[in-house]
Amino acid sequence: MLKTNARNALVGRYWRSFVVCLIASLLGGGIGLNVTYSVNSLSDGLSNLPTSTLLLILGGLLLYWIFSILWSTFIGSPLTVGRCRYFMESRQSPSPIGTLFSVFRTPYLNVVKVEFLVSLKIAVGMVLFLIPGIYWAYCYAMVPYLLAENPYMTTSRAMQLSKEMMYGEKLHYFLLELSFLGWMLLCLLSFGIGSFFLSPYMAATFAEFYAAMRAKAFAQGLTNSQELGGFVRHDASAF
């Protein structure tokens, strides 16, 4: 049902959605490099390098690591929230590509803060115990959508509401992710190029999942229209 709704939402809007996902991917994560791989690939020759050169390389990697974190925090995460808003708006009527950048205004810093703290908690859980990190990742999967709908939401409230919305739904979310496995394997055969064409379908499907969780939250009295006021629809001619 979710995938059917997603396909219907993409009718006549696929290529615009494709552009949104492409921009979000390139700006949000397209500049990333695997620092661990970079270090490992250099490890064989490090012992033969002068100390000054070695320090220069390590310093460069450290600066890149810091830059990557800052980029992800101040650019990547807001783009993720903007993409969520775009697909939620597009469920009933076309939304302009500019919706992707709608977060880059007041209260931009609140979105950055909430996303950073949530990501930090998940990362700490992954590094220390792994299982808590995976659990928290599913608990807080709805946070970007909540911020897309209410960018003023506090960190504690976003985490609490997302956790309540995902109660009893984590397995369903995992199975929904797993349902794209076949498509992902096909994308690998195209050297990853196919993933750009799959992204709109996946994003639209997970937007439908949030819509279902949102409806459940309203039915259970977990939130109200003052906190989650819905998504502004744009004119169909807007680009």
Tab-separated table of C-alpha atoms in Angstrom:
chain	number	residue	atom	x	y	z
A	1	MET	CA	0.000	0.000	0.000
A	2	LEU	CA	2.792	2.430	0.908
A	3	LYS	CA	4.651	1.699	-2.316
A	4	THR	CA	1.478	2.023	-4.361
A	5	ASN	CA	0.817	5.440	-2.840
A	6	ALA	CA	4.438	6.395	-3.474
A	7	ARG	CA	4.197	5.453	-7.147
A	8	ASN	CA	0.982	7.440	-7.464
A	9	ALA	CA	2.642	10.449	-5.818
A	10	LEU	CA	5.463	10.309	-8.370
A	11	VAL	CA	3.187	10.321	-11.408
A	12	GLY	CA	4.040	13.433	-13.399
A	13	ARG	CA	6.592	14.465	-10.758
A	14	TYR	CA	9.278	11.819	-11.043
A	15	TRP	CA	11.932	13.880	-12.822
A	16	ARG	CA	11.503	16.837	-10.502
A	17	SER	CA	11.848	14.430	-7.583
A	18	PHE	CA	14.878	12.911	-9.293
A	19	VAL	CA	16.554	16.331	-9.401
A	20	VAL	CA	15.756	16.932	-5.717
A	21	CYS	CA	17.293	13.597	-4.701
A	22	LEU	CA	20.304	14.150	-6.949
A	23	ILE	CA	21.028	17.578	-5.457
A	24	ALA	CA	20.534	16.283	-1.917
A	25	SER	CA	22.855	13.357	-2.601
A	26	LEU	CA	25.616	15.400	-4.224
A	27	LEU	CA	25.537	18.256	-1.719
A	28	GLY	CA	24.656	16.215	1.335
A	29	GLY	CA	26.979	13.261	0.934
A	30	GLY	CA	28.577	13.443	-2.457
A	31	ILE	CA	31.819	14.981	-1.225
A	32	GLY	CA	32.511	12.303	1.336
A	33	LEU	CA	35.602	10.111	1.227
A	34	ASN	CA	36.368	7.028	3.234
A	35	VAL	CA	39.084	8.287	5.556
A	36	THR	CA	39.670	4.811	6.986
A	37	TYR	CA	40.294	3.464	3.512
A	38	SER	CA	42.611	6.362	2.767
A	39	VAL	CA	44.679	5.617	5.863
A	40	ASN	CA	44.806	1.883	5.140
A	41	SER	CA	45.866	2.412	1.540
A	42	LEU	CA	48.762	4.568	2.718
A	43	SER	CA	49.797	2.365	5.630
A	44	ASP	CA	52.299	0.295	3.640
A	45	GLY	CA	54.324	3.344	2.713
A	46	LEU	CA	54.025	5.380	5.893
A	47	SER	CA	57.024	3.746	7.534
A	48	ASN	CA	59.254	4.995	4.715
A	49	LEU	CA	58.083	8.602	4.880
A	50	PRO	CA	59.906	11.379	6.740
A	51	THR	CA	58.271	12.441	9.986
A	52	SER	CA	57.430	15.885	8.625
A	53	THR	CA	55.653	14.383	5.611
A	54	LEU	CA	53.807	11.904	7.804
A	55	LEU	CA	52.584	14.695	10.084
A	56	LEU	CA	51.486	16.695	7.055
A	57	ILE	CA	49.429	13.766	5.730
A	58	LEU	CA	47.844	13.048	9.095
A	59	GLY	CA	47.109	16.746	9.561
A	60	GLY	CA	45.434	16.865	6.167
A	61	LEU	CA	43.293	13.837	6.980
A	62	LEU	CA	42.327	15.373	10.323
A	63	LEU	CA	41.325	18.640	8.658
A	64	TYR	CA	39.292	16.756	6.077
A	65	TRP	CA	37.573	14.743	8.811
A	66	ILE	CA	36.659	17.952	10.662
A	67	PHE	CA	35.459	19.565	7.433
A	68	SER	CA	33.322	16.502	6.629
A	69	ILE	CA	31.639	16.640	10.037
A	70	LEU	CA	30.943	20.365	9.688
A	71	TRP	CA	29.609	19.906	6.156
A	72	SER	CA	27.351	17.053	7.208
A	73	THR	CA	26.091	19.022	10.215
A	74	PHE	CA	25.420	22.378	8.573
A	75	ILE	CA	24.629	21.288	4.990
A	76	GLY	CA	23.872	17.566	4.787
A	77	SER	CA	21.405	17.255	7.666
A	78	PRO	CA	19.335	20.343	6.719
A	79	LEU	CA	19.140	19.027	3.146
A	80	THR	CA	17.813	15.726	4.486
A	81	VAL	CA	15.079	17.602	6.345
A	82	GLY	CA	14.351	19.696	3.250
A	83	ARG	CA	14.057	16.561	1.131
A	84	CYS	CA	11.597	15.103	3.638
A	85	ARG	CA	9.502	18.248	3.400
A	86	TYR	CA	9.585	18.164	-0.401
A	87	PHE	CA	8.265	14.602	-0.555
A	88	MET	CA	5.608	15.239	2.071
A	89	GLU	CA	4.370	18.271	0.136
A	90	SER	CA	4.487	16.294	-3.112
A	91	ARG	CA	2.137	13.615	-1.816
A	92	GLN	CA	-0.911	15.615	-2.928
A	93	SER	CA	0.399	18.374	-5.189
A	94	PRO	CA	3.684	19.297	-6.899
A	95	SER	CA	6.251	21.051	-4.744
A	96	PRO	CA	9.030	23.264	-6.148
A	97	ILE	CA	12.631	22.102	-6.135
A	98	GLY	CA	13.398	25.049	-3.868
A	99	THR	CA	11.591	23.250	-1.037
A	100	LEU	CA	14.794	21.251	-0.632
A	101	PHE	CA	16.475	24.422	0.666
A	102	SER	CA	13.527	25.603	2.766
A	103	VAL	CA	15.330	24.728	6.002
A	104	PHE	CA	18.131	27.231	5.346
A	105	ARG	CA	16.316	30.026	7.104
A	106	THR	CA	14.943	30.633	10.587
A	107	PRO	CA	14.986	28.386	12.590
A	108	TYR	CA	17.863	26.806	10.650
A	109	LEU	CA	20.142	26.509	13.685
A	110	ASN	CA	17.508	24.625	15.662
A	111	VAL	CA	17.254	22.037	12.885
A	112	VAL	CA	21.050	21.750	12.847
A	113	LYS	CA	21.170	21.316	16.624
A	114	VAL	CA	18.457	18.668	16.803
A	115	GLU	CA	19.841	16.642	13.907
A	116	PHE	CA	23.374	16.849	15.312
A	117	LEU	CA	22.394	15.695	18.806
A	118	VAL	CA	20.279	12.840	17.468
A	119	SER	CA	23.066	11.729	15.117
A	120	LEU	CA	25.595	12.005	17.947
A	121	LYS	CA	23.529	9.769	20.221
A	122	ILE	CA	23.147	7.171	17.470
A	123	ALA	CA	26.859	7.340	16.616
A	124	VAL	CA	27.897	6.876	20.252
A	125	GLY	CA	25.583	3.885	20.503
A	126	MET	CA	27.075	2.407	17.339
A	127	VAL	CA	30.673	2.891	18.469
A	128	LEU	CA	30.259	1.674	22.037
A	129	PHE	CA	27.728	-1.138	21.837
A	130	LEU	CA	26.376	-1.292	18.236
A	131	ILE	CA	22.957	-2.703	19.230
A	132	PRO	CA	21.828	0.472	21.085
A	133	GLY	CA	22.951	2.511	18.086
A	134	ILE	CA	20.822	0.441	15.712
A	135	TYR	CA	17.887	0.596	18.128
A	136	TRP	CA	18.135	4.383	18.464
A	137	ALA	CA	18.468	4.777	14.696
A	138	TYR	CA	15.052	3.158	14.287
A	139	CYS	CA	13.568	5.003	17.266
A	140	TYR	CA	14.529	8.375	15.819
A	141	ALA	CA	13.883	7.616	12.148
A	142	MET	CA	10.977	10.084	12.091
A	143	VAL	CA	12.952	13.050	13.473
A	144	PRO	CA	13.820	14.564	10.036
A	145	TYR	CA	10.138	14.454	9.056
A	146	LEU	CA	9.063	16.006	12.347
A	147	LEU	CA	11.549	18.831	11.830
A	148	ALA	CA	10.357	19.215	8.247
A	149	GLU	CA	6.862	19.796	9.579
A	150	ASN	CA	7.831	21.746	12.692
A	151	PRO	CA	11.400	23.125	12.557
A	152	TYR	CA	10.917	24.734	15.991
A	153	MET	CA	10.564	21.376	17.753
A	154	THR	CA	13.061	20.833	20.566
A	155	THR	CA	15.537	17.971	20.602
A	156	SER	CA	13.917	16.175	23.521
A	157	ARG	CA	10.431	16.501	22.044
A	158	ALA	CA	11.498	15.359	18.574
A	159	MET	CA	13.229	12.311	20.031
A	160	GLN	CA	10.306	11.525	22.330
A	161	LEU	CA	7.631	11.861	19.654
A	162	SER	CA	9.623	9.892	17.079
A	163	LYS	CA	10.175	7.113	19.614
A	164	GLU	CA	6.466	7.020	20.429
A	165	MET	CA	5.537	6.984	16.742
A	166	MET	CA	7.954	4.111	16.075
A	167	TYR	CA	6.726	2.033	19.019
A	168	GLY	CA	5.733	-1.333	17.580
A	169	GLU	CA	6.695	-0.171	14.080
A	170	LYS	CA	10.450	-0.785	13.981
A	171	LEU	CA	10.098	-4.220	12.402
A	172	HIS	CA	7.712	-2.817	9.794
A	173	TYR	CA	10.221	-0.074	9.002
A	174	PHE	CA	13.037	-2.617	8.721
A	175	LEU	CA	10.972	-4.832	6.406
A	176	LEU	CA	10.132	-1.790	4.300
A	177	GLU	CA	13.845	-1.071	3.951
A	178	LEU	CA	14.480	-4.733	3.169
A	179	SER	CA	11.869	-4.676	0.411
A	180	PHE	CA	14.213	-2.478	-1.635
A	181	LEU	CA	17.071	-4.981	-1.417
A	182	GLY	CA	16.438	-6.397	-4.882
A	183	TRP	CA	16.459	-2.934	-6.412
A	184	MET	CA	19.668	-2.094	-4.555
A	185	LEU	CA	21.372	-5.203	-5.913
A	186	LEU	CA	20.387	-4.141	-9.424
A	187	CYS	CA	21.864	-0.716	-8.681
A	188	LEU	CA	25.167	-2.391	-7.819
A	189	LEU	CA	25.191	-4.008	-11.251
A	190	SER	CA	25.014	-0.520	-12.746
A	191	PHE	CA	28.005	0.567	-10.616
A	192	GLY	CA	25.725	2.605	-8.373
A	193	ILE	CA	24.275	4.770	-11.135
A	194	GLY	CA	20.887	3.121	-10.744
A	195	SER	CA	20.677	4.315	-7.143
A	196	PHE	CA	20.082	7.866	-8.381
A	197	PHE	CA	16.980	6.663	-10.242
A	198	LEU	CA	15.803	4.542	-7.300
A	199	SER	CA	16.127	7.347	-4.732
A	200	PRO	CA	12.859	9.172	-5.611
A	201	TYR	CA	10.872	5.953	-5.263
A	202	MET	CA	12.445	5.156	-1.891
A	203	ALA	CA	12.049	8.709	-0.591
A	204	ALA	CA	8.394	8.812	-1.649
A	205	THR	CA	7.772	5.445	0.027
A	206	PHE	CA	9.274	6.518	3.347
A	207	ALA	CA	7.275	9.739	3.159
A	208	GLU	CA	4.180	7.541	2.984
A	209	PHE	CA	5.424	5.659	6.036
A	210	TYR	CA	5.733	8.925	7.964
A	211	ALA	CA	2.235	9.925	6.862
A	212	ALA	CA	0.909	6.656	8.296
A	213	MET	CA	2.829	7.116	11.563
A	214	ARG	CA	1.631	10.715	11.768
A	215	ALA	CA	-1.989	9.630	11.401
A	216	LYS	CA	-1.481	7.003	14.099
A	217	ALA	CA	0.072	9.586	16.434
A	218	PHE	CA	-2.948	11.870	16.012
A	219	ALA	CA	-5.335	8.975	16.596
A	220	GLN	CA	-3.515	8.031	19.806
A	221	GLY	CA	-3.381	11.606	21.068
A	222	LEU	CA	0.413	11.752	20.976
A	223	THR	CA	0.386	15.122	19.202
A	224	ASN	CA	-2.005	17.747	17.851
A	225	SER	CA	-2.448	20.181	14.981
A	226	GLN	CA	-0.728	22.966	16.902
A	227	GLU	CA	2.476	20.946	17.089
A	228	LEU	CA	2.203	19.327	13.661
A	229	GLY	CA	0.318	21.739	11.471
A	230	GLY	CA	0.740	19.922	8.180
A	231	PHE	CA	2.661	20.786	5.032
A	232	VAL	CA	2.017	23.826	2.859
A	233	ARG	CA	1.010	22.865	-0.656
A	234	HIS	CA	2.493	24.747	-3.581
A	235	ASP	CA	0.890	25.691	-6.855
A	236	ALA	CA	1.180	22.959	-9.461
A	237	SER	CA	3.028	25.274	-11.836
A	238	ALA	CA	5.766	26.058	-9.320
A	239	PHE	CA	9.213	24.835	-10.237
